[in-house]
Tab-separated table of N, CA and C in Angstrom:
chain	number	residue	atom	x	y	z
A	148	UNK	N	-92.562	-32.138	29.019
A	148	UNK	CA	-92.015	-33.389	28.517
A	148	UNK	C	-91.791	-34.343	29.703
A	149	UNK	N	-92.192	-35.440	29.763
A	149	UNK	CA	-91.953	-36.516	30.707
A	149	UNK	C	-90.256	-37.073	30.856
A	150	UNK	N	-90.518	-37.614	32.018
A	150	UNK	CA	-89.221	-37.746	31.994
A	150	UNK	C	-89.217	-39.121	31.812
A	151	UNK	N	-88.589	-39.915	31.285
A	151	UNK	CA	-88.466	-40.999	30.170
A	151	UNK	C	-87.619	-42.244	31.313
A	152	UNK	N	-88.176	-43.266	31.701
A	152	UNK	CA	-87.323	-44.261	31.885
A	152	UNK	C	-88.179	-45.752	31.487
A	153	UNK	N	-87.034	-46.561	31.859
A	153	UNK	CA	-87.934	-47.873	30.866
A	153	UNK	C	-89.673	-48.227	31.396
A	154	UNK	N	-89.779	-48.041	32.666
A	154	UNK	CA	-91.086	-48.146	33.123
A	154	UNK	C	-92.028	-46.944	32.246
A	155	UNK	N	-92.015	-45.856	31.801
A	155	UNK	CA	-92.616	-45.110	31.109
A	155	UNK	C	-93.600	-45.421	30.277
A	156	UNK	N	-91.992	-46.353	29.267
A	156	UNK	CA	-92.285	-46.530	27.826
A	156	UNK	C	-93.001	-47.690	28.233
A	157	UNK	N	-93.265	-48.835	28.601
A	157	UNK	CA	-93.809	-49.939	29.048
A	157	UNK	C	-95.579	-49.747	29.367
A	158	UNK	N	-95.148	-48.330	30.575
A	158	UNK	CA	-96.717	-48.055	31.140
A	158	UNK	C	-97.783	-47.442	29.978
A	159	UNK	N	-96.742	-46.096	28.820
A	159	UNK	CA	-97.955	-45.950	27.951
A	159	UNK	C	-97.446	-46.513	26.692
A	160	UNK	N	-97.304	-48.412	26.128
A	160	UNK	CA	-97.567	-48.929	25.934
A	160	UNK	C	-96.182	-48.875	24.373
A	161	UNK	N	-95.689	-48.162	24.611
A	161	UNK	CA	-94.607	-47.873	23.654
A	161	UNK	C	-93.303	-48.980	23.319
A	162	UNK	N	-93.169	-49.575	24.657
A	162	UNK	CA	-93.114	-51.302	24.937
A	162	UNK	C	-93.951	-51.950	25.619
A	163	UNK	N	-93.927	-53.378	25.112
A	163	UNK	CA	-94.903	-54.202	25.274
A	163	UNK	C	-93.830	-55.249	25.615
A	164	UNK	N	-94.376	-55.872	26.512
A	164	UNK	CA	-93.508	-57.518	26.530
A	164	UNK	C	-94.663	-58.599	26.518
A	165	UNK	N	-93.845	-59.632	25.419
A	165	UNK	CA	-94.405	-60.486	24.761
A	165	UNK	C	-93.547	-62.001	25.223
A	166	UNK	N	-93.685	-62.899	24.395
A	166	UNK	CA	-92.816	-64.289	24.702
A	166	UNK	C	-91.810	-64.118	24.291
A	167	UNK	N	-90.108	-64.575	24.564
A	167	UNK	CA	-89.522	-64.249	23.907
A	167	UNK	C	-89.714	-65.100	22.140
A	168	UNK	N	-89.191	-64.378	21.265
A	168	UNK	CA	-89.761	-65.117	20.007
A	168	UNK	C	-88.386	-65.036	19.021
A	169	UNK	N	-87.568	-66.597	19.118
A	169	UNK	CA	-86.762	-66.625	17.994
A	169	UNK	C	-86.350	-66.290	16.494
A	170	UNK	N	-88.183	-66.600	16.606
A	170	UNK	CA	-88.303	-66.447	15.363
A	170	UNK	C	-87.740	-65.132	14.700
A	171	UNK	N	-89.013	-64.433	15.195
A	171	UNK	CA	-88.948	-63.028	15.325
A	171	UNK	C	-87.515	-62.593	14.897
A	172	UNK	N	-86.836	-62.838	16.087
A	172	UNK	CA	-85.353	-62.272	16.236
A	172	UNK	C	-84.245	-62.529	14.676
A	173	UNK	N	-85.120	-63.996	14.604
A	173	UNK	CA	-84.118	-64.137	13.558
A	173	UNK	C	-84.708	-63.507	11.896
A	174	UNK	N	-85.560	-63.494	12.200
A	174	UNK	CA	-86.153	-62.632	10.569
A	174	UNK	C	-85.794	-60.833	10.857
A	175	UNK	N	-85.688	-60.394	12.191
A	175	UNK	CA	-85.263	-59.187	11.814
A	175	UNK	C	-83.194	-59.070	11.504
A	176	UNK	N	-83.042	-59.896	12.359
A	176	UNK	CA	-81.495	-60.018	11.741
A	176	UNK	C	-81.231	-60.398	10.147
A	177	UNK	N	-82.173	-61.080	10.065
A	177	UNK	CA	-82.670	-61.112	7.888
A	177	UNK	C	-83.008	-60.075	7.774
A	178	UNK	N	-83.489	-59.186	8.281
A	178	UNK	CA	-83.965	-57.646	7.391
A	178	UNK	C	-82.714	-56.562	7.324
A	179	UNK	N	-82.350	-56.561	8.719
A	179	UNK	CA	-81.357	-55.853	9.087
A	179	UNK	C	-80.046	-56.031	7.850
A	180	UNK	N	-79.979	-57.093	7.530
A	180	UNK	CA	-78.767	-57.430	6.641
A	180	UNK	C	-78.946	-57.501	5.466
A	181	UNK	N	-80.724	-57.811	4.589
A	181	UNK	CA	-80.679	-57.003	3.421
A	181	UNK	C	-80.947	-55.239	3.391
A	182	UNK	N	-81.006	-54.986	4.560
A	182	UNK	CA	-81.636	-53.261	4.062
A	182	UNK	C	-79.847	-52.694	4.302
A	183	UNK	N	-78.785	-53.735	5.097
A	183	UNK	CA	-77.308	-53.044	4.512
A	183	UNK	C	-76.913	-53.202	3.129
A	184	UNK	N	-77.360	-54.241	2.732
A	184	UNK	CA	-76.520	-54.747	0.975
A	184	UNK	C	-77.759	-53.869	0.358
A	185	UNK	N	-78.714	-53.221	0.592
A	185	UNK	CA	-79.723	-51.986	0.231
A	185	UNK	C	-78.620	-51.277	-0.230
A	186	UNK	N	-78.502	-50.505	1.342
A	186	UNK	CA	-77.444	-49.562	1.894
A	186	UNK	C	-76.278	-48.916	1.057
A	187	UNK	N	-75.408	-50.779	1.187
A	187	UNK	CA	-74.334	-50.182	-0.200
A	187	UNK	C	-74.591	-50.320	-1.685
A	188	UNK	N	-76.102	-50.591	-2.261
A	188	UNK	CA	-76.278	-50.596	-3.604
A	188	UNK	C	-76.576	-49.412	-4.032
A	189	UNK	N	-77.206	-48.816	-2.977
A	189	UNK	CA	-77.825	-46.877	-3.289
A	189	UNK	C	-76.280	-46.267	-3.155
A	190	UNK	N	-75.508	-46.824	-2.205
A	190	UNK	CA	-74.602	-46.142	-2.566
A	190	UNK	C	-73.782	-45.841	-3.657
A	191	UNK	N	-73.411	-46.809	-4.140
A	191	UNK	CA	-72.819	-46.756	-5.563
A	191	UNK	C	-73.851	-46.473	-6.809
A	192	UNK	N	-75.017	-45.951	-6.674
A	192	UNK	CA	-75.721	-44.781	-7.316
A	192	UNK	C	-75.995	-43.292	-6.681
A	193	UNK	N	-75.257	-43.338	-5.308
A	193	UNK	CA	-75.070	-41.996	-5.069
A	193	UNK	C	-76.446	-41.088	-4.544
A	194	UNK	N	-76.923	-42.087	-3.988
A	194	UNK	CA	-78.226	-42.068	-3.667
A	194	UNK	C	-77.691	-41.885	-2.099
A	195	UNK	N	-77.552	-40.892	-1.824
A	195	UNK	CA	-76.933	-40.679	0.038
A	195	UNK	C	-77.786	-40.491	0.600
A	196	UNK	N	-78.735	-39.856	0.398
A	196	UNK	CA	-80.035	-39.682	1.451
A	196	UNK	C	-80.486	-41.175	2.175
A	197	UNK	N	-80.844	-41.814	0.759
A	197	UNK	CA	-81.607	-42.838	1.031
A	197	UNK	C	-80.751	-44.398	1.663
A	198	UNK	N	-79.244	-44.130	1.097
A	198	UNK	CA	-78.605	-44.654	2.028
A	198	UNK	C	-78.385	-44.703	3.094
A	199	UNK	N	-78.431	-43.857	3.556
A	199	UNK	CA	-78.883	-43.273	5.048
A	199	UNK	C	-80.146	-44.232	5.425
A	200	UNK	N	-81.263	-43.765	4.919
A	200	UNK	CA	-82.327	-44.313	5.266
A	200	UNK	C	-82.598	-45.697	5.315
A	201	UNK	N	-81.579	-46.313	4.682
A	201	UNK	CA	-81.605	-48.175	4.415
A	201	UNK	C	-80.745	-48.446	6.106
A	202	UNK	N	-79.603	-48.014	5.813
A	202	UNK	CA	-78.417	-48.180	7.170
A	202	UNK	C	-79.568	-48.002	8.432
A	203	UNK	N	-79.963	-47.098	8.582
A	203	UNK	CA	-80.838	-46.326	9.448
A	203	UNK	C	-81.454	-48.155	10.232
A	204	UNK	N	-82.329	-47.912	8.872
A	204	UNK	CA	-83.338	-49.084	9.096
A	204	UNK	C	-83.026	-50.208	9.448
A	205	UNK	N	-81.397	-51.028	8.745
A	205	UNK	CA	-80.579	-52.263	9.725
A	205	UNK	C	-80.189	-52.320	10.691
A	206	UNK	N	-79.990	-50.817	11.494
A	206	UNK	CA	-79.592	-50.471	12.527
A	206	UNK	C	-80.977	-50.714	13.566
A	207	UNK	N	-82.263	-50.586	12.799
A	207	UNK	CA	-83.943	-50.446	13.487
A	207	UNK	C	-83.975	-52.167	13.684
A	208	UNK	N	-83.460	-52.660	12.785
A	208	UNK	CA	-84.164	-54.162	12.851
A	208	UNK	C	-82.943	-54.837	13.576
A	209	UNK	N	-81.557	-54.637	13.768
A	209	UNK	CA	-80.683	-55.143	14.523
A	209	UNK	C	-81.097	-54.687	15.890
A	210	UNK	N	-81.575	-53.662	16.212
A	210	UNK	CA	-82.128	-53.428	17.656
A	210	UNK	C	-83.646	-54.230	18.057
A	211	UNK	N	-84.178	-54.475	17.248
A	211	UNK	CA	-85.317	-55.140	17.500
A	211	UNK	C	-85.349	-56.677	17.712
A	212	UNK	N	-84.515	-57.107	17.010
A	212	UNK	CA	-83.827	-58.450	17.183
A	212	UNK	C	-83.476	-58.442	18.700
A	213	UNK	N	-82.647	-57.779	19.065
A	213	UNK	CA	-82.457	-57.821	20.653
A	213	UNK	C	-83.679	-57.779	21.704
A	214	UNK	N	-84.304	-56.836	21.184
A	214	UNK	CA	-85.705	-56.388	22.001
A	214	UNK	C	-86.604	-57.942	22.106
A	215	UNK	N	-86.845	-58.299	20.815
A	215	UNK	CA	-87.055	-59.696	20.627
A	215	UNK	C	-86.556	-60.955	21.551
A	216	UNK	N	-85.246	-60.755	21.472
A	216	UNK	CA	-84.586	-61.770	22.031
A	216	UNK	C	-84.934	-61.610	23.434
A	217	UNK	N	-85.213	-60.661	24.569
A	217	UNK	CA	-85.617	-60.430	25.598
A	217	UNK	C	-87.066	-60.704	25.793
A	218	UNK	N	-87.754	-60.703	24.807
A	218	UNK	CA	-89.466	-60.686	25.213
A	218	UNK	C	-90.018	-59.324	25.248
A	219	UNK	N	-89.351	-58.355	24.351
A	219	UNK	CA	-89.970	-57.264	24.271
A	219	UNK	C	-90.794	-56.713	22.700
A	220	UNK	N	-91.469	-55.610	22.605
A	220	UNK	CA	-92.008	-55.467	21.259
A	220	UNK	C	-92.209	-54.028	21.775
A	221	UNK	N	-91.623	-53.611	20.091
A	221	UNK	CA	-91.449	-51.820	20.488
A	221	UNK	C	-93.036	-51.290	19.691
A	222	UNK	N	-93.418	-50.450	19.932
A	222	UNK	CA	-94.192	-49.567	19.411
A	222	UNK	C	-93.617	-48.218	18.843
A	223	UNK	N	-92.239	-47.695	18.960
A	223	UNK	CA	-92.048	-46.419	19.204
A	223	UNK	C	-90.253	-46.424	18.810
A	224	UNK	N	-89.967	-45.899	17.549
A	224	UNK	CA	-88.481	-45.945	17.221
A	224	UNK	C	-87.599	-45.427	18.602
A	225	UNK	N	-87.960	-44.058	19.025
A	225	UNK	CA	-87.130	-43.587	20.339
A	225	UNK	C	-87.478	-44.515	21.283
A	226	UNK	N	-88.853	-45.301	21.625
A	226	UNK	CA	-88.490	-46.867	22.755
A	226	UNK	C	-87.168	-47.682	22.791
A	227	UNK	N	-87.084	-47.853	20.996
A	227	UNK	CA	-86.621	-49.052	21.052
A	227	UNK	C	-85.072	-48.744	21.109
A	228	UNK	N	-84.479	-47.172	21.003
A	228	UNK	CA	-83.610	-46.472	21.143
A	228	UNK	C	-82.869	-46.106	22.528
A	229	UNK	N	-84.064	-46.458	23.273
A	229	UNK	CA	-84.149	-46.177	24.919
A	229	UNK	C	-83.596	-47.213	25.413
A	230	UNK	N	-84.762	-47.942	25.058
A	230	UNK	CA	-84.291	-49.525	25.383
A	230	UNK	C	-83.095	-50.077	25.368
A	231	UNK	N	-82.802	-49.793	23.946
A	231	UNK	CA	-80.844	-50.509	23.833
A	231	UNK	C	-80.024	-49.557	24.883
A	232	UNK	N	-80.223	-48.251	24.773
A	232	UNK	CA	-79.048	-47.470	25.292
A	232	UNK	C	-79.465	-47.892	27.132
A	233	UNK	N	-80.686	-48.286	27.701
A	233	UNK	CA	-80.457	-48.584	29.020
A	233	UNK	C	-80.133	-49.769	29.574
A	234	UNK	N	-80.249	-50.898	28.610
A	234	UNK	CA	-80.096	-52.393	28.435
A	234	UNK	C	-79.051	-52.889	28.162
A	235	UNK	N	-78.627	-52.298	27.337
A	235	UNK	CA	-77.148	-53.021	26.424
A	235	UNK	C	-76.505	-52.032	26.199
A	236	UNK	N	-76.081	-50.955	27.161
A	236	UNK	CA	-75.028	-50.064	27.012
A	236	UNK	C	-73.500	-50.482	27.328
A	237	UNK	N	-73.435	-51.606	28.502
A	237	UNK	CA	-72.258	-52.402	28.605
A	237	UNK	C	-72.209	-53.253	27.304
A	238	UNK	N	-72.766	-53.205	26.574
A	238	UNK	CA	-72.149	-54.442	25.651
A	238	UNK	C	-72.181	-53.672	23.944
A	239	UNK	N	-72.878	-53.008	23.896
A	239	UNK	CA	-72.896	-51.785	22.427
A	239	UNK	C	-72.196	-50.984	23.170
A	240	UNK	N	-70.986	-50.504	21.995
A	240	UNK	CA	-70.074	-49.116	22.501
A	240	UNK	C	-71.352	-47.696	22.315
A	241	UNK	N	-70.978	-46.959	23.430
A	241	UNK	CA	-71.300	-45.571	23.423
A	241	UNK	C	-71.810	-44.982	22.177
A	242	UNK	N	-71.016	-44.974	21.148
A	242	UNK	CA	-70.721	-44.349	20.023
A	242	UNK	C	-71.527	-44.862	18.808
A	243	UNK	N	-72.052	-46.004	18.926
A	243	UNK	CA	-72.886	-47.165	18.123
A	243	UNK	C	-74.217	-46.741	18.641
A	244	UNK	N	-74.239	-46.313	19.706
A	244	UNK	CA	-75.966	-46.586	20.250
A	244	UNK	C	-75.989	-44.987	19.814
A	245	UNK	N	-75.036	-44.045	20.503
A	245	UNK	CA	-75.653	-42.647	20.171
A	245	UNK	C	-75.577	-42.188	18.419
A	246	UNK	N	-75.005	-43.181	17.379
A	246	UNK	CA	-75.164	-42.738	16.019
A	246	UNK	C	-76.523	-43.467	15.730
A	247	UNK	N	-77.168	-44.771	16.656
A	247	UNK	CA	-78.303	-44.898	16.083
A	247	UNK	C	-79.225	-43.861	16.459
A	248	UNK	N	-79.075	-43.136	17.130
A	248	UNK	CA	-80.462	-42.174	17.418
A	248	UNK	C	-80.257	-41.053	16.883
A	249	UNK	N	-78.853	-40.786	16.507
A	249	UNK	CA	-78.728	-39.500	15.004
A	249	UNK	C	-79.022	-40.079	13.963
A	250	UNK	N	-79.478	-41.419	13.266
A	250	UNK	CA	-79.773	-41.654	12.298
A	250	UNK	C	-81.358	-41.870	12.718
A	251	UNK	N	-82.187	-41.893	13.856
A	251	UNK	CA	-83.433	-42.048	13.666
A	251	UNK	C	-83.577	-40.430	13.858
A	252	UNK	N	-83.054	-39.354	14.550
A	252	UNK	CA	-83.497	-38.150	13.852
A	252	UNK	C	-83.257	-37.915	12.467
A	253	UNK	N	-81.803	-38.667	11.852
A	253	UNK	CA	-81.698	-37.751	10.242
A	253	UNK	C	-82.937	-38.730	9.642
A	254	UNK	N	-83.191	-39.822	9.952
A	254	UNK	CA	-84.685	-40.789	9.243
A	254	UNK	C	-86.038	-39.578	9.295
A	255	UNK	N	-86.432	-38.900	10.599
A	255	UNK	CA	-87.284	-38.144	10.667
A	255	UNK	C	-87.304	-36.851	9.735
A	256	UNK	N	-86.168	-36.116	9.669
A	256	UNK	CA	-85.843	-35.323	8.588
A	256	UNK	C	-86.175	-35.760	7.375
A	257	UNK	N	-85.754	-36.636	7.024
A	257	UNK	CA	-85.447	-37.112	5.675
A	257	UNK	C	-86.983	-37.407	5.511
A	258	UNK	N	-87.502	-37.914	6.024
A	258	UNK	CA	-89.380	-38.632	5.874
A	258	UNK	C	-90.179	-37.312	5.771
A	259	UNK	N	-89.572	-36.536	7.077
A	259	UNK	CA	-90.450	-35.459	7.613
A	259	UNK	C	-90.133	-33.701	7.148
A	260	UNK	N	-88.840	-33.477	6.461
A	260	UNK	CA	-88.740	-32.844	6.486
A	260	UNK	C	-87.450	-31.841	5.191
A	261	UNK	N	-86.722	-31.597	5.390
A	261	UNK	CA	-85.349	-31.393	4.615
A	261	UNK	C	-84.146	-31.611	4.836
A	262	UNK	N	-83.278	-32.826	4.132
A	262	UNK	CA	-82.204	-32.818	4.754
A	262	UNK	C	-81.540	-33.431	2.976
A	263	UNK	N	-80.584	-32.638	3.269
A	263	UNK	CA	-79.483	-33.373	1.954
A	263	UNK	C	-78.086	-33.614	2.397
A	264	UNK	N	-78.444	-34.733	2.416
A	264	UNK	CA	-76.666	-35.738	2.806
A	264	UNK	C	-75.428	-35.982	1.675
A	265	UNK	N	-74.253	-36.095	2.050
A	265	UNK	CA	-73.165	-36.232	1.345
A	265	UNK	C	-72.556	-37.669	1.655
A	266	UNK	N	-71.806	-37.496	0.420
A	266	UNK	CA	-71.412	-39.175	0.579
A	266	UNK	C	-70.481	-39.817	1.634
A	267	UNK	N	-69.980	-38.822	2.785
A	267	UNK	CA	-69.188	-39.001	3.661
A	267	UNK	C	-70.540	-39.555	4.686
A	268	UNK	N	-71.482	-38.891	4.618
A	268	UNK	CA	-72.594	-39.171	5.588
A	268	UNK	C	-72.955	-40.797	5.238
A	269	UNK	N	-73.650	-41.088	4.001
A	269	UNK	CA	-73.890	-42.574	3.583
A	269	UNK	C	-72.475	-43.658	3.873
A	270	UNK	N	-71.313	-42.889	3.929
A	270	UNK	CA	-70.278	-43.728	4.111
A	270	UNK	C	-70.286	-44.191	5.351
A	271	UNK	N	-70.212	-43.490	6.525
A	271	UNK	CA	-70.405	-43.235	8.028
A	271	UNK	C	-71.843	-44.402	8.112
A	272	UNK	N	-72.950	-43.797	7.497
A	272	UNK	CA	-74.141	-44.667	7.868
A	272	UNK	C	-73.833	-46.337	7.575
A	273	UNK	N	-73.272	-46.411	6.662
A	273	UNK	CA	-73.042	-48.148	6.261
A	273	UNK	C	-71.987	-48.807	7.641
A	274	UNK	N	-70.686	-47.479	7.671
A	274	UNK	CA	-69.984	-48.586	8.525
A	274	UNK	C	-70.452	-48.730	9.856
A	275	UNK	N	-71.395	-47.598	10.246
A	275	UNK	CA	-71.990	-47.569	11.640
A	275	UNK	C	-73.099	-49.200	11.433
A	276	UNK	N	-73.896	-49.119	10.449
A	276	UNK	CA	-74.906	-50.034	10.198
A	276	UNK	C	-74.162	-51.567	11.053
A	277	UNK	N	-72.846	-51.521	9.402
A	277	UNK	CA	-71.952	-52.897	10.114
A	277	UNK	C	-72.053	-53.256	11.489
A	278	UNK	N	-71.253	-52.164	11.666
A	278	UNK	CA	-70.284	-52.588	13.149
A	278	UNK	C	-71.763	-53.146	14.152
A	279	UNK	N	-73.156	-52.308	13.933
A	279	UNK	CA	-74.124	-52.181	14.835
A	279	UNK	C	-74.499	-53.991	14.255
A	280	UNK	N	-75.289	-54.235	13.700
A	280	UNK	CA	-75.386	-55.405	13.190
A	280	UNK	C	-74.279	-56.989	13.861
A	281	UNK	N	-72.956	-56.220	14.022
A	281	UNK	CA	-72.030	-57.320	14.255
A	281	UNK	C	-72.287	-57.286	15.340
A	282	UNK	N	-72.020	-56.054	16.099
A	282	UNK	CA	-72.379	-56.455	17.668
A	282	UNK	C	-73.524	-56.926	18.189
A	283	UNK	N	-74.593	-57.029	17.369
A	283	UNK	CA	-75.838	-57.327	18.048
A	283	UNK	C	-75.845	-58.817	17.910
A	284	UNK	N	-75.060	-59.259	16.229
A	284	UNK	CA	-75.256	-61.403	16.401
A	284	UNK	C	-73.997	-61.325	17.387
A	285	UNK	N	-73.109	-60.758	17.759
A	285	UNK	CA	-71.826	-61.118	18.950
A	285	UNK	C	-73.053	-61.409	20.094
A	286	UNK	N	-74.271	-60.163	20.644
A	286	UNK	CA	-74.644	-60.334	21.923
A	286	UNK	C	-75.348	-61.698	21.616
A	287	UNK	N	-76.757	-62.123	20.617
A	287	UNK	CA	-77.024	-62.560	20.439
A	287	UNK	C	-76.644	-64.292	20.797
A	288	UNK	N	-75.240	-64.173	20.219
A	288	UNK	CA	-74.658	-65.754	20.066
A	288	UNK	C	-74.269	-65.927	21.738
A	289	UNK	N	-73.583	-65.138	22.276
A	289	UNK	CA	-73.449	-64.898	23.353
A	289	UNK	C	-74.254	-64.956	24.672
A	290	UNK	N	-75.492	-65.107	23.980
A	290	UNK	CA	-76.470	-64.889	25.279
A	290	UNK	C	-77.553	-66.126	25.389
């Protein structure tokens, strides 16, 4: 296994840097925030897996928005996982960046494999989603 730093992901092509693109940034902060009101509609059908899998995904497009906002373009969910946690670890708490990369393994499970979640889990996934989402328009407005 290689050993992983941002030059890695860059060299075999897993990031790419591009212009930075507003646009961009701002249609994934639009995705990011319908796949939460997703999030809590499966929830209140009790649909936890897939709640998971919506949160998951606002949490994918609130990080990409950032990536965006820098001039970057991911190829690779663990890039773009890399990326935040070596980039914006002063400004995302600890605890926000390491539940997004337990929700892109429980995403891989869930796509790839067997996993059955409880509603404490979909509960956890929404407020993690939030908080991740808020902090990213805080860096956003901020920067």
């Amino acid at each position: 296994m290689p050993e992983y730093n941002i030059n890695w992901f860059f060299k075999n092509r897993k990031l790419r840097e591009i212009p930075v693109d507003k646009e961009k940034t701002k249609k994934s902060l639009e995705i990011a925030k319908i796949k939460l009101d997703e999030a809590k509609k499966l929830f209140s059908s009790e649909f936890f897996n897939n709640v998971v899998l919506s949160a998951y995904t606002s949490m994918f497009h609130s990080a990409r928005a950032l990536l965006y906002s820098k001039g970057v373009q991911e190829k690779s969910h663990y890039a773009t996982y890399f990326y935040i946690k070596e980039k914006f670890s002063g400004k995302i708490p600890k605890n926000l960046v390491t539940s997004f990369n337990n929700y892109r393994d429980i995403r891989h499970e869930l796509l790839y494999g067997y996993c059955n979640l409880e509603e404490k889990d979909a509960q956890n996934a929404i407020l993690d989603a939030e908080d991740f989402l808020d902090k990213v328009k805080e860096i956003l407005e901020n920067d």
